[in-house]
Structure formats: C-alpha cells, structure tokens
Short mmCIF file of C-alpha atoms and ligand atoms in Angstrom, two decimals:
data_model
loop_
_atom_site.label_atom_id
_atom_site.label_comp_id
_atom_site.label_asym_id
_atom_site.label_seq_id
_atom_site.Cartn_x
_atom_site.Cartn_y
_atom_site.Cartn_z
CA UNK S 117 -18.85 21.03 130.31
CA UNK S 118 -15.77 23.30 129.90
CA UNK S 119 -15.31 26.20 128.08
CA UNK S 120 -12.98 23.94 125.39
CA UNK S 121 -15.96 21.63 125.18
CA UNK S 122 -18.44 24.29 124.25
CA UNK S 123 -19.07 24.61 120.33
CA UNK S 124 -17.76 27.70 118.47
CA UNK S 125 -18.22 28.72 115.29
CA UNK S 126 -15.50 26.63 113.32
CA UNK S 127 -15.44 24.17 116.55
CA UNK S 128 -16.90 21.08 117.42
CA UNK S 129 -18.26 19.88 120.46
CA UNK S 130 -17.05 16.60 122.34
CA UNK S 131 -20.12 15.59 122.26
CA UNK S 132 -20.72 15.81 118.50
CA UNK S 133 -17.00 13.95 117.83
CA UNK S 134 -18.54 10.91 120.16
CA UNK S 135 -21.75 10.58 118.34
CA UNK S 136 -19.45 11.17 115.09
CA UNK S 137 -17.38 8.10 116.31
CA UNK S 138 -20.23 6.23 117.28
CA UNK S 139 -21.50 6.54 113.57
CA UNK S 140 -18.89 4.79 112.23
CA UNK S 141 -18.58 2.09 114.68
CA UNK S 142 -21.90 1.37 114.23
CA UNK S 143 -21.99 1.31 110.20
CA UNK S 144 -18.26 -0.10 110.12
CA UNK S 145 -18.33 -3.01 112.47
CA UNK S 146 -21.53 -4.77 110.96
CA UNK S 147 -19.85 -5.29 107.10
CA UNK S 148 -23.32 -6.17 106.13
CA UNK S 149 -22.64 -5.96 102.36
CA UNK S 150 -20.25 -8.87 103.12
CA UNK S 151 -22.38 -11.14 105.34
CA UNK S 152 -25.30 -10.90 102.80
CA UNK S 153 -22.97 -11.39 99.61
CA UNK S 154 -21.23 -14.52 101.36
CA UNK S 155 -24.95 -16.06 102.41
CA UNK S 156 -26.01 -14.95 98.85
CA UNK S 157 -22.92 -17.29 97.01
CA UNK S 158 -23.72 -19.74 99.83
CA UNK S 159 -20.27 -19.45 100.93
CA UNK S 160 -18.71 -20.38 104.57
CA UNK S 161 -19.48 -17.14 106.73
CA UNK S 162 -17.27 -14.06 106.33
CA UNK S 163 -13.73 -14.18 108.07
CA UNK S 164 -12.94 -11.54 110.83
CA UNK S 165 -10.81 -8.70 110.63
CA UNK S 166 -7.61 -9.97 113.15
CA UNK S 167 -4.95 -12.85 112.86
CA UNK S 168 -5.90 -14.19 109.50
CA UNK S 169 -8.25 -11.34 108.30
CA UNK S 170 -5.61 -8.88 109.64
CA UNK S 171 -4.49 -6.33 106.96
CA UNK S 172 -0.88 -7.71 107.40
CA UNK S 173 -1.45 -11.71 107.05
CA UNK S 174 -3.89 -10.26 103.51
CA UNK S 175 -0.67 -7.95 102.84
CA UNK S 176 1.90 -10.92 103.38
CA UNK S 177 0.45 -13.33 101.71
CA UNK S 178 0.87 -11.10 98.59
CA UNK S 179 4.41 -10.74 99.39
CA UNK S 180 3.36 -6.92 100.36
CA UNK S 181 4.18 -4.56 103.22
CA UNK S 182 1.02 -2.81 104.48
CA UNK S 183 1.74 0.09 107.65
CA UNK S 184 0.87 3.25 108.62
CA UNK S 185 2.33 6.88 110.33
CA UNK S 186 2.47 6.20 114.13
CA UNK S 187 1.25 9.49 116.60
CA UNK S 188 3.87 9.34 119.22
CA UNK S 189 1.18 10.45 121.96
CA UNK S 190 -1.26 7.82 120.93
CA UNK S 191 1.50 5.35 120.96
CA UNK S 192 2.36 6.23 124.48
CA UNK S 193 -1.27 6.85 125.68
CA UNK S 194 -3.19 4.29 124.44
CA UNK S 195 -3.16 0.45 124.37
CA UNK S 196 -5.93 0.05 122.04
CA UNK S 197 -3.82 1.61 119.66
CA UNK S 198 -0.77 0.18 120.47
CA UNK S 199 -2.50 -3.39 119.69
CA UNK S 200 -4.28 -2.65 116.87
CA UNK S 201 -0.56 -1.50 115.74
CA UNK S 202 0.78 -4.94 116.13
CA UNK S 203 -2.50 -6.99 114.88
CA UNK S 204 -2.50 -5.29 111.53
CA UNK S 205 0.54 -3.69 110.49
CA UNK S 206 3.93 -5.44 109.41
CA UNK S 207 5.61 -1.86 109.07
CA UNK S 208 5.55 1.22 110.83
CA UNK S 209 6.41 4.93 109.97
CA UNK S 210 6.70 7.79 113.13
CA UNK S 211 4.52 10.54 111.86
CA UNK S 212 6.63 13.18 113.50
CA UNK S 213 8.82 12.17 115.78
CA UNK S 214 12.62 11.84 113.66
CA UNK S 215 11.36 15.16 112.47
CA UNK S 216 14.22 18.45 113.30
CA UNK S 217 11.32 19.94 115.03
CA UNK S 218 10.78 17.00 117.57
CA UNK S 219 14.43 15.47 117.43
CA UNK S 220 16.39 18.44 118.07
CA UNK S 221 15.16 20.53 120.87
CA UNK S 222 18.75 22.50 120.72
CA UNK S 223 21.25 22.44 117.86
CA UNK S 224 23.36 20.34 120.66
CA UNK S 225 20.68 17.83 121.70
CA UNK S 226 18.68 14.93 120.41
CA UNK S 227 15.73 13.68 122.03
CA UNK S 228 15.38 10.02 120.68
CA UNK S 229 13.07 8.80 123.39
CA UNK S 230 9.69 8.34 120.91
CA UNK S 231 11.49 7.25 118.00
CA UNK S 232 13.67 4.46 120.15
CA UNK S 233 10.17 3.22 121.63
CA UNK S 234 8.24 2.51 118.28
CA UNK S 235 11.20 0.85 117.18
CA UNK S 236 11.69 -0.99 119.57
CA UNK S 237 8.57 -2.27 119.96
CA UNK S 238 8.34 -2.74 115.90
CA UNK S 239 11.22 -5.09 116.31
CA UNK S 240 9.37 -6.98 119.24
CA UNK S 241 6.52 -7.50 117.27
CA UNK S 242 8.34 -8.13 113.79
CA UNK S 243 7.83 -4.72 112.41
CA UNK S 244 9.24 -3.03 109.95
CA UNK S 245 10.05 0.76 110.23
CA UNK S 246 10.36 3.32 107.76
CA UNK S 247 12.24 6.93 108.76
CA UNK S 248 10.60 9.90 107.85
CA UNK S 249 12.63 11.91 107.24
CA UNK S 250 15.91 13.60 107.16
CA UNK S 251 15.95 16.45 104.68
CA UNK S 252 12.32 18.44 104.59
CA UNK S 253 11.68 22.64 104.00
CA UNK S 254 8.83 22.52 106.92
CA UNK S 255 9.31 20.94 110.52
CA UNK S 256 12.18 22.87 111.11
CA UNK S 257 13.26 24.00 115.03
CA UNK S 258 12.36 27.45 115.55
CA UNK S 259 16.30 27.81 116.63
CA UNK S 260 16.82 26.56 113.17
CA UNK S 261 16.93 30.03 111.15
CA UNK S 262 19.23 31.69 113.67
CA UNK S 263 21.77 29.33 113.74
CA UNK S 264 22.10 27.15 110.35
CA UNK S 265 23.39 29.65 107.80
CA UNK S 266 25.44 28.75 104.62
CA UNK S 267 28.86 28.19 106.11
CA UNK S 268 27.54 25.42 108.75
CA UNK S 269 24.21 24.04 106.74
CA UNK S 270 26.45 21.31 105.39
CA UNK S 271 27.95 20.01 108.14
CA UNK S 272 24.57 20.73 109.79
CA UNK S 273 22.50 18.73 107.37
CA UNK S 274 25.70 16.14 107.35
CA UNK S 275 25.91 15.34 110.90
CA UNK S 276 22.27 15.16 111.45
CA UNK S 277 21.83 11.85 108.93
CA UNK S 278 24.96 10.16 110.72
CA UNK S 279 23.72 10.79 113.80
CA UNK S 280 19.94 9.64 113.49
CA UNK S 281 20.99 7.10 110.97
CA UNK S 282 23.62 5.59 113.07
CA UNK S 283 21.65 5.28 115.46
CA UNK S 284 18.93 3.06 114.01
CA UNK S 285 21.62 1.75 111.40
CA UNK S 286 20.49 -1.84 110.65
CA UNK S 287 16.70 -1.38 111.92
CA UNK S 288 15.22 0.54 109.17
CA UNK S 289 13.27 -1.09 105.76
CA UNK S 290 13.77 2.44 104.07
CA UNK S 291 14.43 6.27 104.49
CA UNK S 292 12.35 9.33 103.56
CA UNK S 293 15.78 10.98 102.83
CA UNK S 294 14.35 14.15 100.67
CA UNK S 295 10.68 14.91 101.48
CA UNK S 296 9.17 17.32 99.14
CA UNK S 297 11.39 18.97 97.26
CA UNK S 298 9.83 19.61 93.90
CA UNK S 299 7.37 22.93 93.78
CA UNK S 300 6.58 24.02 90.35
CA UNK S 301 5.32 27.67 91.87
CA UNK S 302 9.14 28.70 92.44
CA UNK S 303 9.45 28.80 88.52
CA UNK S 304 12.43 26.98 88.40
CA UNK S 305 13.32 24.73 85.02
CA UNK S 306 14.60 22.16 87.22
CA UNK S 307 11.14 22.31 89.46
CA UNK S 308 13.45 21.98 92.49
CA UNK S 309 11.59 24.33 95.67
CA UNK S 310 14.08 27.28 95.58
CA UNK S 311 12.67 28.61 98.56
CA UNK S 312 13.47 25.64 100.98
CA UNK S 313 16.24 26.19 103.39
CA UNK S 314 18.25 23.61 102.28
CA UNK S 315 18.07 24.75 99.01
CA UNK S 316 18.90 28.62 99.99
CA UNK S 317 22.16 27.69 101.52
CA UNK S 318 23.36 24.77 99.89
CA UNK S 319 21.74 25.33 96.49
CA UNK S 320 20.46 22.08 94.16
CA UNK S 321 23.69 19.76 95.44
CA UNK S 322 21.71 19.27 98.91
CA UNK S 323 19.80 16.34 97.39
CA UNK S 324 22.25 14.20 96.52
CA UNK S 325 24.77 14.96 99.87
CA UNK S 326 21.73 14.05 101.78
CA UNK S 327 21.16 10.50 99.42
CA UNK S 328 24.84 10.34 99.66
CA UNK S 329 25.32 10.63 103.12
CA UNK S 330 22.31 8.29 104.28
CA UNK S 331 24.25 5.50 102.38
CA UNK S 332 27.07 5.55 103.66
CA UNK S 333 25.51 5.81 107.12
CA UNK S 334 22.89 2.93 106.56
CA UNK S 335 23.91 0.76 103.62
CA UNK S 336 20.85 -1.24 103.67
CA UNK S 337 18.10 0.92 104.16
CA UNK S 338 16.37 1.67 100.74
CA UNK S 339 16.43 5.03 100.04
CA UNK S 340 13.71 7.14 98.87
CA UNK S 341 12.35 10.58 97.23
CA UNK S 342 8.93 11.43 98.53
CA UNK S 343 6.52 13.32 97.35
CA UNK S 344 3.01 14.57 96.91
CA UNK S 345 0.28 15.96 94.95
CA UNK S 346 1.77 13.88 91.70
CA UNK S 347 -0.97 11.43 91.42
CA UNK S 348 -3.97 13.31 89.55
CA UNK S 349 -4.27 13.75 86.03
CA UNK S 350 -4.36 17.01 85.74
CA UNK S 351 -2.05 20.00 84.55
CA UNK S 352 -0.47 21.07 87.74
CA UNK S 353 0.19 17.09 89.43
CA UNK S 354 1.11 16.28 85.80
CA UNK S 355 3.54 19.17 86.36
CA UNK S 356 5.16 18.16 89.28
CA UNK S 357 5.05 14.30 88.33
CA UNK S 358 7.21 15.34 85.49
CA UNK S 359 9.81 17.37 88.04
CA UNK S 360 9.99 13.99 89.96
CA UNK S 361 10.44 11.87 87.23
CA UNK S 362 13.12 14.43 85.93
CA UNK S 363 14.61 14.86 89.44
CA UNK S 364 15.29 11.21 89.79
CA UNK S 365 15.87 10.09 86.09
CA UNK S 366 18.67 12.57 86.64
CA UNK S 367 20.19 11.28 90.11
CA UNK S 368 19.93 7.96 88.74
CA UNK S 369 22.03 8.82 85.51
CA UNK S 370 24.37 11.07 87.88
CA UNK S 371 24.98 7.71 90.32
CA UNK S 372 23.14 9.09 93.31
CA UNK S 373 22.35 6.20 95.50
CA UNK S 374 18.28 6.32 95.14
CA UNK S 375 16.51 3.24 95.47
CA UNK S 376 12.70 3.85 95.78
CA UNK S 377 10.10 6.08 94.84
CA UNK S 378 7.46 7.32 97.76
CA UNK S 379 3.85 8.48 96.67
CA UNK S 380 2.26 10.05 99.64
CA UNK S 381 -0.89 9.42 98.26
CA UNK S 382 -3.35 12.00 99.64
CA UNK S 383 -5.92 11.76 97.47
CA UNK S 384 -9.01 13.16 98.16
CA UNK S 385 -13.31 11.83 97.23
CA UNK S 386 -15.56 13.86 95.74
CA UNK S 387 -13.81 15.12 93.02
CA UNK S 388 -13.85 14.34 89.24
CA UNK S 389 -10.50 13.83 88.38
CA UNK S 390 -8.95 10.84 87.96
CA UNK S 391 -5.56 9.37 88.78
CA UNK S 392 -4.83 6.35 86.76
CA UNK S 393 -2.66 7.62 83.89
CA UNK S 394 -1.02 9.89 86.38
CA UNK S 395 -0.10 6.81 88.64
CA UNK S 396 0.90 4.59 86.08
CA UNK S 397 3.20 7.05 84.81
CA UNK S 398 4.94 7.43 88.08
CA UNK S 399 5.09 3.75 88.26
CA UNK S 400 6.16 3.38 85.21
CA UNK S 401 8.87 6.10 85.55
CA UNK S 402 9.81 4.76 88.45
CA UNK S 403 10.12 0.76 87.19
CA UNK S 404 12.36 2.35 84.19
CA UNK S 405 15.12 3.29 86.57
CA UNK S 406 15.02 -0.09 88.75
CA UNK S 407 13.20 1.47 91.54
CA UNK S 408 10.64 0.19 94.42
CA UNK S 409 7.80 2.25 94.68
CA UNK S 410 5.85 2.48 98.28
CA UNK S 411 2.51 4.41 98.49
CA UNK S 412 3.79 6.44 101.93
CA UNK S 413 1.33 8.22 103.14
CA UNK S 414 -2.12 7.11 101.61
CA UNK S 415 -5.57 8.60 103.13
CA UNK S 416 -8.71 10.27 101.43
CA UNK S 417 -9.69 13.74 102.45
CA UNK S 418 -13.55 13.72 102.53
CA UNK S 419 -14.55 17.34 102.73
CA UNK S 420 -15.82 17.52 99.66
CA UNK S 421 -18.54 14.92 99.80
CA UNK S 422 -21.68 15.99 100.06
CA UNK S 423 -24.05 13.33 101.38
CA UNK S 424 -23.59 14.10 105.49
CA UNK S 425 -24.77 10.04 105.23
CA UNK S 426 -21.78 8.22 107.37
CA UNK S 427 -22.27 5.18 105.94
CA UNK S 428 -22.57 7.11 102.28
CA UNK S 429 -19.77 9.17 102.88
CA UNK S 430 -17.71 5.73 104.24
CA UNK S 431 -18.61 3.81 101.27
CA UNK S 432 -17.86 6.53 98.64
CA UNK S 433 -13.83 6.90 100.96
CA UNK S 434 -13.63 3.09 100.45
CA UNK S 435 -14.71 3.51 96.47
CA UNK S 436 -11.33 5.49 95.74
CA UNK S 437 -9.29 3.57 98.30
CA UNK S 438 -10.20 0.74 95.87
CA UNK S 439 -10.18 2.08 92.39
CA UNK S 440 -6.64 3.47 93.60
CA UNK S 441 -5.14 0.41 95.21
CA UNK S 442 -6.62 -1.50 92.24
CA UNK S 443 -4.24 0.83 89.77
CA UNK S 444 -1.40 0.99 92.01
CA UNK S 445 -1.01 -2.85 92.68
CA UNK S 446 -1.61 -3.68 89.18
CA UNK S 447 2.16 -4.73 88.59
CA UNK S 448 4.99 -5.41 90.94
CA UNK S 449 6.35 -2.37 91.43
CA UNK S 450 4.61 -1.20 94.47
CA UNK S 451 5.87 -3.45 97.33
CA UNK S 452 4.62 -1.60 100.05
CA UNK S 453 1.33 0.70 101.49
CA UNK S 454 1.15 2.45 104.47
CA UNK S 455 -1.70 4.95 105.27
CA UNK S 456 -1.35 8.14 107.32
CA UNK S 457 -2.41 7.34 110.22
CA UNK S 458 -4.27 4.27 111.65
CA UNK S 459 -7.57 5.50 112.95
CA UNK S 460 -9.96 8.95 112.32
CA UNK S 461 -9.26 9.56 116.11
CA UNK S 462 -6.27 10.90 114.65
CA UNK S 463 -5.30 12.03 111.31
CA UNK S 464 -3.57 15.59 110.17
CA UNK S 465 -6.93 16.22 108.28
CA UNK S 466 -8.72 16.99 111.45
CA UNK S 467 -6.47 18.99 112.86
CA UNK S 468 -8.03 22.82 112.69
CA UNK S 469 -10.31 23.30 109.98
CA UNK S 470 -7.36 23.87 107.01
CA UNK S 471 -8.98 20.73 105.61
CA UNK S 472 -12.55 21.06 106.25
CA UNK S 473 -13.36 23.92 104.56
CA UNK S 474 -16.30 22.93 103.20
CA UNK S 475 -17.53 21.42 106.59
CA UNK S 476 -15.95 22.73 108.99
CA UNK S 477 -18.05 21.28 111.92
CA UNK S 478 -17.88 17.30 110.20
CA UNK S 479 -15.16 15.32 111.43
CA UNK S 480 -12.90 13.68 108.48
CA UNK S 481 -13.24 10.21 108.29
CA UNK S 482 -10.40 8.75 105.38
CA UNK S 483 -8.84 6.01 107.24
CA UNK S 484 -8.88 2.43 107.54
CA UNK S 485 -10.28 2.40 111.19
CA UNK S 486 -12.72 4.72 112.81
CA UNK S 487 -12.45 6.65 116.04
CA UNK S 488 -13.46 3.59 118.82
CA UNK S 489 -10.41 1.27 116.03
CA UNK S 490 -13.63 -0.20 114.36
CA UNK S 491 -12.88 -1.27 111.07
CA UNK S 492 -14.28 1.30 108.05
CA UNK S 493 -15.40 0.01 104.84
CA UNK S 494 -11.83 1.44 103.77
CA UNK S 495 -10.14 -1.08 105.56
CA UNK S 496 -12.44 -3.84 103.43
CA UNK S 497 -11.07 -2.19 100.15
CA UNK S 498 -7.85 -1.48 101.49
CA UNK S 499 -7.94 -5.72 102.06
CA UNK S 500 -9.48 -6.55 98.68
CA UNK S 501 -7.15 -4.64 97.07
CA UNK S 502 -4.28 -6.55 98.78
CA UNK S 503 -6.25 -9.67 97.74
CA UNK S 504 -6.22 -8.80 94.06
CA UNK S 505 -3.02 -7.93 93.93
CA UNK S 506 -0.02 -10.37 92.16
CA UNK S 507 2.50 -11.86 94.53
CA UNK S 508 5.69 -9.95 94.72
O1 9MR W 748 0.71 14.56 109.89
C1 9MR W 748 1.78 15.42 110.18
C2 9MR W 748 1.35 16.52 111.13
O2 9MR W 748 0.98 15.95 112.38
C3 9MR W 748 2.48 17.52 111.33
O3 9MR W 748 2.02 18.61 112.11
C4 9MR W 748 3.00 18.01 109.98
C5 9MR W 748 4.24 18.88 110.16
O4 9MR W 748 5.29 18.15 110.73
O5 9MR W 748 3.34 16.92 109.15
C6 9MR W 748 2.29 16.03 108.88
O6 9MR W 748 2.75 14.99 108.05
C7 9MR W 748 3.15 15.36 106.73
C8 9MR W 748 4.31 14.49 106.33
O7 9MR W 748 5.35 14.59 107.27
C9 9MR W 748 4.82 14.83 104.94
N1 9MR W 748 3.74 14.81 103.98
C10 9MR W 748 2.53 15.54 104.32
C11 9MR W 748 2.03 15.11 105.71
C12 9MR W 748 0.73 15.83 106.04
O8 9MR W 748 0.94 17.19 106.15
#
C-alpha cells in the first residue's frame, strides 16, 4: 500500500472507497422493491435498465431530453463509461472542458482536443450537447488577471464566444452563456455579482454582449442563464430566485436574445426545507417570458444524512430525486434534465472534503449510477419521474 493509499485524518483509504462501491452495487443492482411489487400486482417481470429501460428511450418517449456533465478523463480513460454514456443519455454537457481554465492554456491558444471528442462522439451516437459555458466569475486561467484588464475585456470576452462558438456552430442543443451571475451578498439592488471579473471591467452590460454575441455566432443554439441555489424555499434562494427572475424579466423586455432558463439543481437530503413553491415560481417565471427551462446540473448532496445505512441513505437520495422531478415535470416547461455527473466514481461532491463536512471519511453517493455504473435507486426515481411526466 502507498503512502496516498494510507488513511489520514480527513482521508479515505482505497480500500474503504471499494467496499463503499461495492455497497451500492450490491443494494442498487438487485431493485428488490420492484421485483416484489411487480410479483405482488402479478405483473410480467420488471424490465431492465438498457435499450428500452434506458433513461433516454423513458426520457424520449416523454418527448424529454435526459443527460448529464461528462469528466473529460473518464471519457478518455474508461469504456465503461463511455458506454454507459451512449446507452442512457440522449444529451451530453462537458463538465469542464469549454471552460477558460481548460480551453485557453495562453491568451493566444485554444486547446479544443476534449471538447471536439465528446462531440464528436455525441453526434455518432445521436447526442445532443449542451456548452457550458462562456461567461463565468470562477474557472478563469491563472494568466487571466494579468492580462484581461478593462480596455481589452471586451474584445477578450467577444472573441472568445466567436471562436468556441464557431467552432461547434450548428452542433450544440443550447449554451450556458452567463453562469452564475446573480449573488445577493455583493448588496447590489440589481443582485448582479459585482465582484466577478466580467462585471469589474465591463460593468452590468457584459450580460447581454455575451447573449448578444453567442447569437449571432450560433443562431440556433438556445441560449441560457444558469444558475444555482434558487430552488429552496427559503429567504436567501427566495432572494436570489427573485434576482433571476428580475435579471431575465428585464433582458427579455430590453430584447436580449435569451431563450431558456437553467436550474442547476443541487439540492441536497437531509434537510427540512422544501422546494416546491420555490420551483414552481422559477418555472412559472420562466413560462411567463416564453422560455424553456432545463434542470442543468441536478444531483443530491448526502452529507447530511444520518443513517451510515447504504441502502437507507440510497433510498432517502432517490426520495428527493423524486419528490423534485415530480414538481419540476409537472407542466411542459421543463424539456430537458441532465445530472452532474453520471456515476459516484465521480462527482464534484467528493472531491476534498468541502462537501463532506459532516462525514468527512463517507463517500457521497447522489447520482444516478454508483461507482462499478450499477444503477442506484436514484436512477429508478429519476425513470419514474420521466414516466409520470406529460409528453412535450
Ligand atoms: O464539477 C466541476 C468541478 O469539477 C470543477 O472543478 C469546478 C470549477 O470549474 O466546476 C464544477 O462544476 C460547477 C459548474 O461548472 C457550475 N455550477 C456548479 C458546479 C459545481 O461546482
């Protein structure tokens, strides 16, 4: 065992994350509570989870997109992955790689390479891809603050959406164009984030030069404001849910080309507050204005739940993946869901211990497929849901 393998305080072992993965495969791929049910009703046996009982053939039959945020070096590395991609996804979004930090490893270069791959191969298996993103405050190059200043940051910002837009001009189903650019704590009226780059030099007009811009470049790519932490019903979402719904009530009435709304979706279980009045009103907001709505980057942080029960902790995940779905596919608004990330073998949540505070040596488990690609009873709910929802 090396020294990497060896458990530290806020750490854990290999070891440990196999017999964590092993857990779930084990509760995950036997959908007892199915097989017993069906049996029960005396109906034919349960169908299986690929071709038909994929989440894409549940997703299309609903008229629905269903995807998820591709890891470049799990797209490259691994097969598995790669397959499961194509048997249950009919739309793909690159968790990192059109990001300035990835794309632009000089202020002269782009370094395409990942995002041409996934794309291609989205378009070889009938894909759809989403970009993500050109406009964000974080995932900037670190040769970013030296050079971009206020006389260049509009060309900058300008040139960077024809050039990554022109190049997949055509092959995208809709752009991230502004990620994240409400934050109530800058104390603005407007709730705009003040102290985002793009905001220091160009001041409020970046928003709608970047919406601008992406239109002319791509004319059929929907364009979309995304955002998080808008969902709950409680003061501070409610907050920023009404800075979104200001910020594009007012690009709409201003004739800013904006045609969807993204809700990351990162909710978390274990907690008492709800989200359905917060939802509906960004659906609702959002329907008001003529806009699609996509649930971007949906996953459910399970730190907080106590039980250290797998297949408790699974079920209670799968409980608000399906009390959320159930609210957000109520009407027709929503047309497509992608989660963040595929599998638990990888997912943002598990990277360091930011989000496992409260168990720091307990691998996160909130998506629809466990470590080994096993489906999770997430990935049941995630398909219900689907099921129950009206054709678009
Ligand atoms: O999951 C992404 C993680 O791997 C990156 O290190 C991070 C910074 O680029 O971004 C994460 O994805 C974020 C997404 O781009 C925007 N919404 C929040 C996501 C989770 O932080």
């Amino acid at each position: 065992m090396t020294a990497s393998m060896t458990k530290t305080k806020n750490r854990i072992t290999r070891r440990q994350w196999l017999r964590q993965a092993a857990g779930v495969a084990a509760t995950a791929a036997t959908p007892l509570f199915l097989r017993q049910s069906a049996l029960a009703a005396g109906s034919p046996a349960p169908e299986g989870t690929t071709g038909p009982g994929s989440l894409k053939a549940h997703a299309a039959a609903r008229g629905l997109l269903t995807g998820c945020a591709v890891n470049a070096a799990l797209f490259r590395d691994d097969e598995n992955f790669r397959n499961l991609l194509a048997e249950q996804y009919n739309i793909v979004v690159p968790e990192n790689c059109l990001k300035w930090n990835i794309l632009r490893p000089t202020p002269d270069t782009y370094a395409f390479e990942d995002a041409d791959s996934l794309v291609a191969f989205a378009e070889a298996h009938g894909m759809k891809v989403r970009g993500h993103n050109f406009v964000w405050h974080q995932a900037l190059p670190t040769w970013f603050a030296g050079t971009v200043n206020k006389d260049n940051a509009r060309k900058m910002l300008v040139d960077h959406i024809r050039t990554v837009g022109g190049r997949y001009k055509g092959k995208i189903h809709s752009w991230d164009v502004v990620n994240e650019a409400i934050w109530i704590p800058d104390n603005r009226p407007d709730g705009l984030r003040s102290s985002s780059p793009w905001f220091e030099m160009l001041g409020p007009g970046y928003i709608d030069l970047a919406f601008r811009t992406a239109r002319e470049v791509d004319p059929n790519a929907l364009l979309t404001y995304n955002d998080y932490s808008i969902e709950y019903d409680n003061d501070e979402d409610g907050k920023k849910r009404a800075a979104v719904l200001a910020l594009i009530r007012r690009m709409k009435a201003d004739g800013v080309p904006l045609d969807a709304l993204g809700i990351q979706s990162h909710i978390k279980a274990g907690g008492t507050v709800g989200f359905h009045q917060g939802l509906r009103e960004l659906i609702d907001g959002a329907k008001a204005l003529g806009l699609q709505v996509f649930l971007t980057e949906l996953d459910v942080n399970d730190d907080a739940v106590a039980t250290e029960d797998i297949a408790e902790r699974d079920k209670i995940v799968a409980e608000v993946y399906r009390s959320y779905l159930e609210t957000a596919l109520e009407g027709p608004e929503v047309k497509a869901v992608l989660t963040w990330g595929a599998s638990d073998r990888n997912t943002w949540l598990n990277k360091g211990t930011k989000f496992r505070k409260q168990h720091p040596d307990r691998l996160q488990r909130p998506l629809p497929f466990d470590a080994d690609y096993a489906p999770t009873p997430a990935f049941f709910a995630l398909r219900q849901a689907l099921d129950k929802a009206k054709k678009r």
